XYZ file of C-alpha atoms in Angstrom:
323
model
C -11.288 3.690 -31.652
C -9.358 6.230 -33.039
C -9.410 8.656 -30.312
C -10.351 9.054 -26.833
C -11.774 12.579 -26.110
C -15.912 12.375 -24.997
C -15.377 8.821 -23.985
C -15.483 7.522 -20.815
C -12.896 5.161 -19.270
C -13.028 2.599 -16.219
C -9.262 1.819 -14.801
C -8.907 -0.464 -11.860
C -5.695 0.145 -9.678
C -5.873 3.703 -10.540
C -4.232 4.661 -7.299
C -0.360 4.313 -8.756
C 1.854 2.511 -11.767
C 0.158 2.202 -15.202
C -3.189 2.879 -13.997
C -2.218 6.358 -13.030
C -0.843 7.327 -16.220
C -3.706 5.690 -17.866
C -5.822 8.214 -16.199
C -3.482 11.206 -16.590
C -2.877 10.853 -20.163
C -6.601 9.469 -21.170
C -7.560 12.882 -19.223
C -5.029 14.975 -21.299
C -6.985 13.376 -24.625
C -9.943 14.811 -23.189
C -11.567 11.316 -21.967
C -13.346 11.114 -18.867
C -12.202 8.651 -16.481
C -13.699 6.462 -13.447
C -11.167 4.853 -11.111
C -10.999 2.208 -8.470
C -8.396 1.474 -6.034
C -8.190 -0.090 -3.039
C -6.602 3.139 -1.523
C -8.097 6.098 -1.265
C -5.672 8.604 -0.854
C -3.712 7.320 -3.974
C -6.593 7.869 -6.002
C -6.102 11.425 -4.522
C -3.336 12.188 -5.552
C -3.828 10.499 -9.223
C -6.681 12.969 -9.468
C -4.489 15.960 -8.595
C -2.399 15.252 -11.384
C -5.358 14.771 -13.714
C -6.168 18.050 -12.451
C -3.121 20.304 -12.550
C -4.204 21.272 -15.949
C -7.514 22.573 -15.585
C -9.798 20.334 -17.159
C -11.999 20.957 -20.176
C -15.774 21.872 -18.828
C -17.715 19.121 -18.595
C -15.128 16.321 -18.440
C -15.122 14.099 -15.131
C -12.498 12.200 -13.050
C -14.277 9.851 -10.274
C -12.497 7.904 -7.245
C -14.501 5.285 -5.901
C -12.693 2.450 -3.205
C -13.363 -1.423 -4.671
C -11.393 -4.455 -3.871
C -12.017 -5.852 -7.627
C -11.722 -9.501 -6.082
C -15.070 -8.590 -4.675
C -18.003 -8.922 -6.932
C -20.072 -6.901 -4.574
C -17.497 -3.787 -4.323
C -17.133 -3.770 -8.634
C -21.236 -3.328 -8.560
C -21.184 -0.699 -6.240
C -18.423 1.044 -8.391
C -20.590 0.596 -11.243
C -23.345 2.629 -9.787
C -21.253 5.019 -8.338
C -19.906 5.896 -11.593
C -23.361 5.595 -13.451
C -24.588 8.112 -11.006
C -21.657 10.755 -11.037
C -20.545 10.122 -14.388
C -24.189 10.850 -15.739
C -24.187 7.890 -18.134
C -25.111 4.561 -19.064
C -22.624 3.397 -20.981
C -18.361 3.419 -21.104
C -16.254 3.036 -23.752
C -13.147 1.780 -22.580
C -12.261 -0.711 -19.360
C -9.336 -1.188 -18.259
C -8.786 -4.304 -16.219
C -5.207 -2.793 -14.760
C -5.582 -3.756 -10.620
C -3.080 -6.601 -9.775
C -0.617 -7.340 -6.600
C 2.162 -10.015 -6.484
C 2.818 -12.293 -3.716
C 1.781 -15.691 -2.807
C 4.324 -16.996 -5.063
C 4.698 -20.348 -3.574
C 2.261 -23.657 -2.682
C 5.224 -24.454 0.273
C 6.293 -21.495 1.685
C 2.958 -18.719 1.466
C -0.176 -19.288 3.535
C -3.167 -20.656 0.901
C -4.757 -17.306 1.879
C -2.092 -15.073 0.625
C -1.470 -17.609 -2.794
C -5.625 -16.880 -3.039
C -5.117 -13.307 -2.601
C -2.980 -12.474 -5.350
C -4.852 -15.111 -7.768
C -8.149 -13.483 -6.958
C -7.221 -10.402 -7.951
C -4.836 -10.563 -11.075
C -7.066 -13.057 -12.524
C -10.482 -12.972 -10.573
C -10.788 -8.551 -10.450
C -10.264 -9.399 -14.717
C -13.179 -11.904 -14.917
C -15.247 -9.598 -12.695
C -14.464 -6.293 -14.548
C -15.686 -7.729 -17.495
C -18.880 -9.644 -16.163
C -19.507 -5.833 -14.118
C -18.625 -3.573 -17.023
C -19.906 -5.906 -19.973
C -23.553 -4.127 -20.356
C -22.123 -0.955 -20.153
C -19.341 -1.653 -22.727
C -22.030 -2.958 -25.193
C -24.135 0.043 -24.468
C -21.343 2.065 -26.484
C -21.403 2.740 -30.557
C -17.906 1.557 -29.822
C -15.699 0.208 -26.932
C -12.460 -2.007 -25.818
C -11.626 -4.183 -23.481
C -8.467 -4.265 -22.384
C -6.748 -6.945 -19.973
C -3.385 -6.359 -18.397
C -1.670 -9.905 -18.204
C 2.243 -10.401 -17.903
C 5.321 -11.715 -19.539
C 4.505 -13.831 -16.550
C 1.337 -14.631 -18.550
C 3.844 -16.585 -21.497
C 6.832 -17.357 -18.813
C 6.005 -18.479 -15.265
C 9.243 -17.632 -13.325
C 11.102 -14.631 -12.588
C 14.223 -16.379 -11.898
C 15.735 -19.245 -10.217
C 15.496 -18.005 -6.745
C 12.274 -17.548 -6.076
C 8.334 -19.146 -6.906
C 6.124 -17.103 -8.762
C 3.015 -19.568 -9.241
C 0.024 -17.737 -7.615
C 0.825 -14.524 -9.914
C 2.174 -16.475 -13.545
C -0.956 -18.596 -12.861
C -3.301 -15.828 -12.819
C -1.689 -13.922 -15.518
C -1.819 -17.098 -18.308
C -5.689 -17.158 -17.100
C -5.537 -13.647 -18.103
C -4.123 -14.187 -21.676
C -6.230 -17.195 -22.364
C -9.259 -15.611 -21.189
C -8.726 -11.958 -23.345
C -7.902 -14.365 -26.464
C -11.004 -16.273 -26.354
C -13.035 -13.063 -25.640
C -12.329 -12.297 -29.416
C -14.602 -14.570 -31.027
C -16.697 -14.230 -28.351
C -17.312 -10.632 -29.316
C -17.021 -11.028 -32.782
C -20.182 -13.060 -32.503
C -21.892 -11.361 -30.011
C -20.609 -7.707 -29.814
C -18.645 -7.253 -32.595
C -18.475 -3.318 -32.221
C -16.199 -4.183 -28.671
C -12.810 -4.752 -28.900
C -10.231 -6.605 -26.457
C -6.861 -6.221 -26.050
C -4.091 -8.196 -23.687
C -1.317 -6.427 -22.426
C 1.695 -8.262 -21.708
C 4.145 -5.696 -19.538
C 7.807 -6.504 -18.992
C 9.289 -4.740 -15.943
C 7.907 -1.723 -15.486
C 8.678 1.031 -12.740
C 6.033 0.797 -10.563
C 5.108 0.442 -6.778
C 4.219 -2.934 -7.291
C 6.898 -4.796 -4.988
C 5.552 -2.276 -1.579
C 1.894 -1.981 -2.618
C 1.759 -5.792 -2.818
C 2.984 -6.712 0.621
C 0.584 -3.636 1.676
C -2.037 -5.495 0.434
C -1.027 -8.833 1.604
C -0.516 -8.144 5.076
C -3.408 -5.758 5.958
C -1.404 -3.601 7.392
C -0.398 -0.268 5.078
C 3.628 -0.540 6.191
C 6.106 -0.589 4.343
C 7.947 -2.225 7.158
C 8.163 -6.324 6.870
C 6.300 -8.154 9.746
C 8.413 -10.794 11.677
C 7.230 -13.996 9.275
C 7.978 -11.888 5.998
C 11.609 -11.392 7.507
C 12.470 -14.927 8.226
C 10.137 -16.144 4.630
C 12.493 -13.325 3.303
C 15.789 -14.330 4.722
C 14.719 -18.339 3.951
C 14.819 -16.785 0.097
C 17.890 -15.293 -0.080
C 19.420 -18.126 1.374
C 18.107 -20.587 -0.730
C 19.206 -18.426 -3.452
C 22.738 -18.112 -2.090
C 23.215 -15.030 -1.105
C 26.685 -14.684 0.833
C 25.963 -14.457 4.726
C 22.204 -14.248 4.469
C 21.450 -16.327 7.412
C 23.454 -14.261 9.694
C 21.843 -10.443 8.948
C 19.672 -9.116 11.181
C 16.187 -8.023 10.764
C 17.341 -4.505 9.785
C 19.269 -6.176 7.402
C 16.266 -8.124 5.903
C 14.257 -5.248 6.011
C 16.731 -3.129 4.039
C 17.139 -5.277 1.062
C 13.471 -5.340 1.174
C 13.504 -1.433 0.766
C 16.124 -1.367 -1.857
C 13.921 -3.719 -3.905
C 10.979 -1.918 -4.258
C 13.112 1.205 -4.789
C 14.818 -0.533 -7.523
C 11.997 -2.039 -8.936
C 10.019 1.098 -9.062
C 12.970 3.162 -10.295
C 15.726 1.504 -12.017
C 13.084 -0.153 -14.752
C 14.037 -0.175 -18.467
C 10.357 1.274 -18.725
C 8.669 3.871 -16.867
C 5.261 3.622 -16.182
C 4.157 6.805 -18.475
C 5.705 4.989 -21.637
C 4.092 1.949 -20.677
C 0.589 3.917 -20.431
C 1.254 5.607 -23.969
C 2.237 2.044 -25.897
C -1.197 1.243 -24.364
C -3.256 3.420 -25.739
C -1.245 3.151 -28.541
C -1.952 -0.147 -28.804
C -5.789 0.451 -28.215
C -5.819 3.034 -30.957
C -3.993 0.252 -33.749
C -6.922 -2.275 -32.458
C -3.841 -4.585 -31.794
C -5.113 -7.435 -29.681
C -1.625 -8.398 -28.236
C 0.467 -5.047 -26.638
C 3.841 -6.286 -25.033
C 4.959 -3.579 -23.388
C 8.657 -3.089 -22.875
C 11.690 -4.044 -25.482
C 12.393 -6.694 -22.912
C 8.936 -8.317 -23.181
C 9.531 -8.149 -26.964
C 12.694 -10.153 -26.725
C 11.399 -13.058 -23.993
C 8.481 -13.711 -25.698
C 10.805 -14.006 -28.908
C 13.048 -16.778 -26.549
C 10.131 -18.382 -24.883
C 8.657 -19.210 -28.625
C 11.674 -19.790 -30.228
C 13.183 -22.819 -27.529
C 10.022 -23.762 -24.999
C 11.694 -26.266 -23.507
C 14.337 -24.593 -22.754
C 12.143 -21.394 -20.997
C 12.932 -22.884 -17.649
C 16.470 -23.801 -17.603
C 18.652 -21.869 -15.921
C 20.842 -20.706 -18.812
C 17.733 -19.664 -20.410
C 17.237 -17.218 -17.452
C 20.735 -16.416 -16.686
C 21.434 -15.342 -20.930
C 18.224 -13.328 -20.881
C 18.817 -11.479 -17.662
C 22.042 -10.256 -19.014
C 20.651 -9.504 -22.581
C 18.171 -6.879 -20.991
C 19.492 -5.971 -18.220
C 16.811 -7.395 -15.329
C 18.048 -8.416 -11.509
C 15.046 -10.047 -10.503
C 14.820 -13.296 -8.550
C-alpha cells in the first residue's frame, strides 16, 4: 500500500498519543478515518485537529466510544462505522488502544493486572477477530499491531514490576508474527505489521491511572499514594517514607509531565515512521533510536537483559529515567 488517500482507516485509542497523529496525518493523505476511544471528548478534540484544514469533500472522520477489551463495544463500533462511513470494507486497522498499570502479581489488585492485559493484548486479538471481514473485503489492506520494546524486554527498570503490560505486549509480537503466514495462506492481499515503540511522548502515564481507577482524575486516590510511596522506597529514594501525600502526588504529576514531554520521540514522528513503515510493507517498525539500540542489546547478550548493569548502561546510553 503505497498510499493512503480513498482508504479508510480504523485506529483504536484515537483520543491522544500515536493514535491521534495517526488520524491527523492519515487525514492530511486524504484517508478517511474511524476512531475509538474510551473518551469522548478526546476524540473531540482529535477531530478538531483533523479538521482545522478543511477537509477534501467527501472524506470522513468518525468518533465512536468502545472499551476494545469488550467484544460487544468493538461490534457496535463496527456498525457504527459501516453505517456512517458508507462502506463495507477498510483498508487499514490500527490496533493502537493500550494503558499501563497492573504491573505487579504482589502489589496490584488481580483486577487492575486484568485490566491492562485485556486491553494491550485482548483489544489486539479483538480488533482483528472484529475488523478481519472487513479487512479482507479490501483489494488491499494492513494490519497493524502496536506492541512494545516491552514486547522483546519485560522491565522498565529495577524499581518497579512491569508484568501485566510486558506480558501483553510479547502476546502482541508473537501473535502479529504468526498472523503472517496466516495471511499469506489465507489472505495474502492483507498485510500485518508490529510496532515496537520506545518511549514516546504521550499521555500514557495519566490516561492509564484514569482508566484504572474509574475515576477521570488526575489526582492519586489514597491506595495509589501509599502503593506509590511503597515504590519509591523500595527503589531508594532518599526520604520517601517521610513525604506527605502532596508530596506523592507531585512526583506523580512530574512523571506524566515528563513522560509526555521530555521523550526522545514525539508522538507525530512516531505516527510518520508508522506509516512509513506501512508504506515499505516492513513487518517489524521499532519506533524510536532507543528501541533500535535495546533491541540491538537484548539480542546481542539475553542473559544479561535483566541484570542491572544491563539497565543501568542502557539508561545512560539513551538517555531514559524510567523505573
Amino acid at each position: 500500500m503505497k498510499e493512503f488517500a480513498g482508504k479508510t482507516a480504523v485506529i483504536t485509542g484515537g483520543g491522544t498519543g500515536m493514535g491521534r497523529e495517526l488520524a491527523r496525518q492519515l487525514v492530511a493523505e486524504g484517508c478517511n478515518v474511524a476512531m475509538c476511544d474510551v473518551s469522548e471528548a478526546a476524540m473531540a478534540e482529535t477531530k478538531r485537529l483533523c479538521e482545522i484544514e478543511k477537509l477534501p469533500q467527501g472524506l470522513r472522520v468518525t468518533t465512536h466510544v468502545a472499551d476494545v477489551s469488550i467484544e460487544d463495544h468493538l461490534k457496535r463500533f463496527r456498525d457504527e462505522l459501516a453505517e456512517q462511513q458508507k462502506t463495507d470494507k477498510i483498508h487499514l486497522l490500527f490496533n493502537n488502544a493500550g494503558i499501563g498499570g497492573g504491573g505487579s502479581l504482589f502489589t496490584n489488585t488481580r483486577e487492575q493486572w486484568e485490566r491492562t492485559f485485556n486491553i494491550c493484548w485482548g483489544g489486539v486479538y479483538l480488533g482483528v477477530r472484529t475488523f478481519l471481514p472487513m479487512l479482507v473485503k479490501a483489494d488491499e489492506a494492513h494490519i497493524i499491531n502496536t506492541a512494545s520494546v516491552n514486547g522483546f524486554w519485560a522491565s522498565i527498570g529495577m524499581g518497579q514490576a512491569h508484568t501485566a503490560y510486558s506480558s501483553a505486549k510479547f502476546a502482541v509480537k508473537g501473535f502479529t508474527e504468526a498472523l503472517i503466514n496466516d495471511l499469506r495462506l489465507h489472505a495474502p492481499h492483507v498485510k500485518c505489521s508490529v510496532v515496537m515503540p520506545g518511549h514516546i511522548g504521550t499521555s500514557i502515564v495519566s490516561n492509564s491511572r484514569k482508566v484504572q481507577s474509574g475515576d477521570g482524575s488526575d489526582r492519586l486516590n489514597a491506595d495509589e499514594v501509599a502503593l506509590t510511596r511503597n515504590r519509591m522506597v523500595a527503589a531508594g529514594v532518599p526520604d520517601a517514607a517521610k513525604m506527605s501525600d502532596e508530596d506523592i502526588q507531585a512526583v506523580f504529576t512530574e512523571r506524566a509531565r515528563s513522560f509526555l514531554e521530555d521523550a526522545p520521540t514525539t508522538a507525530a514522528q512516531a505516527a510518520k515512521i508508522i506509516l512509513d513503515g506501512v508504506k515499505a510493507e516492513r513487518w517489524r517498525i521499532l519506533v524510536g533510536e532507543d528501541a533500535r539500540r535495546l533491541d540491538e542489546r537484548v539480542r546481542a547478550t539475553p542473559e544479561q537483559a535483566y541484570d542491572r548493569a544491563f539497565y543501568e548502561s542502557f539508561a545512560q546510553e539513551v538517555g531514559w529515567k524510567l523505573g
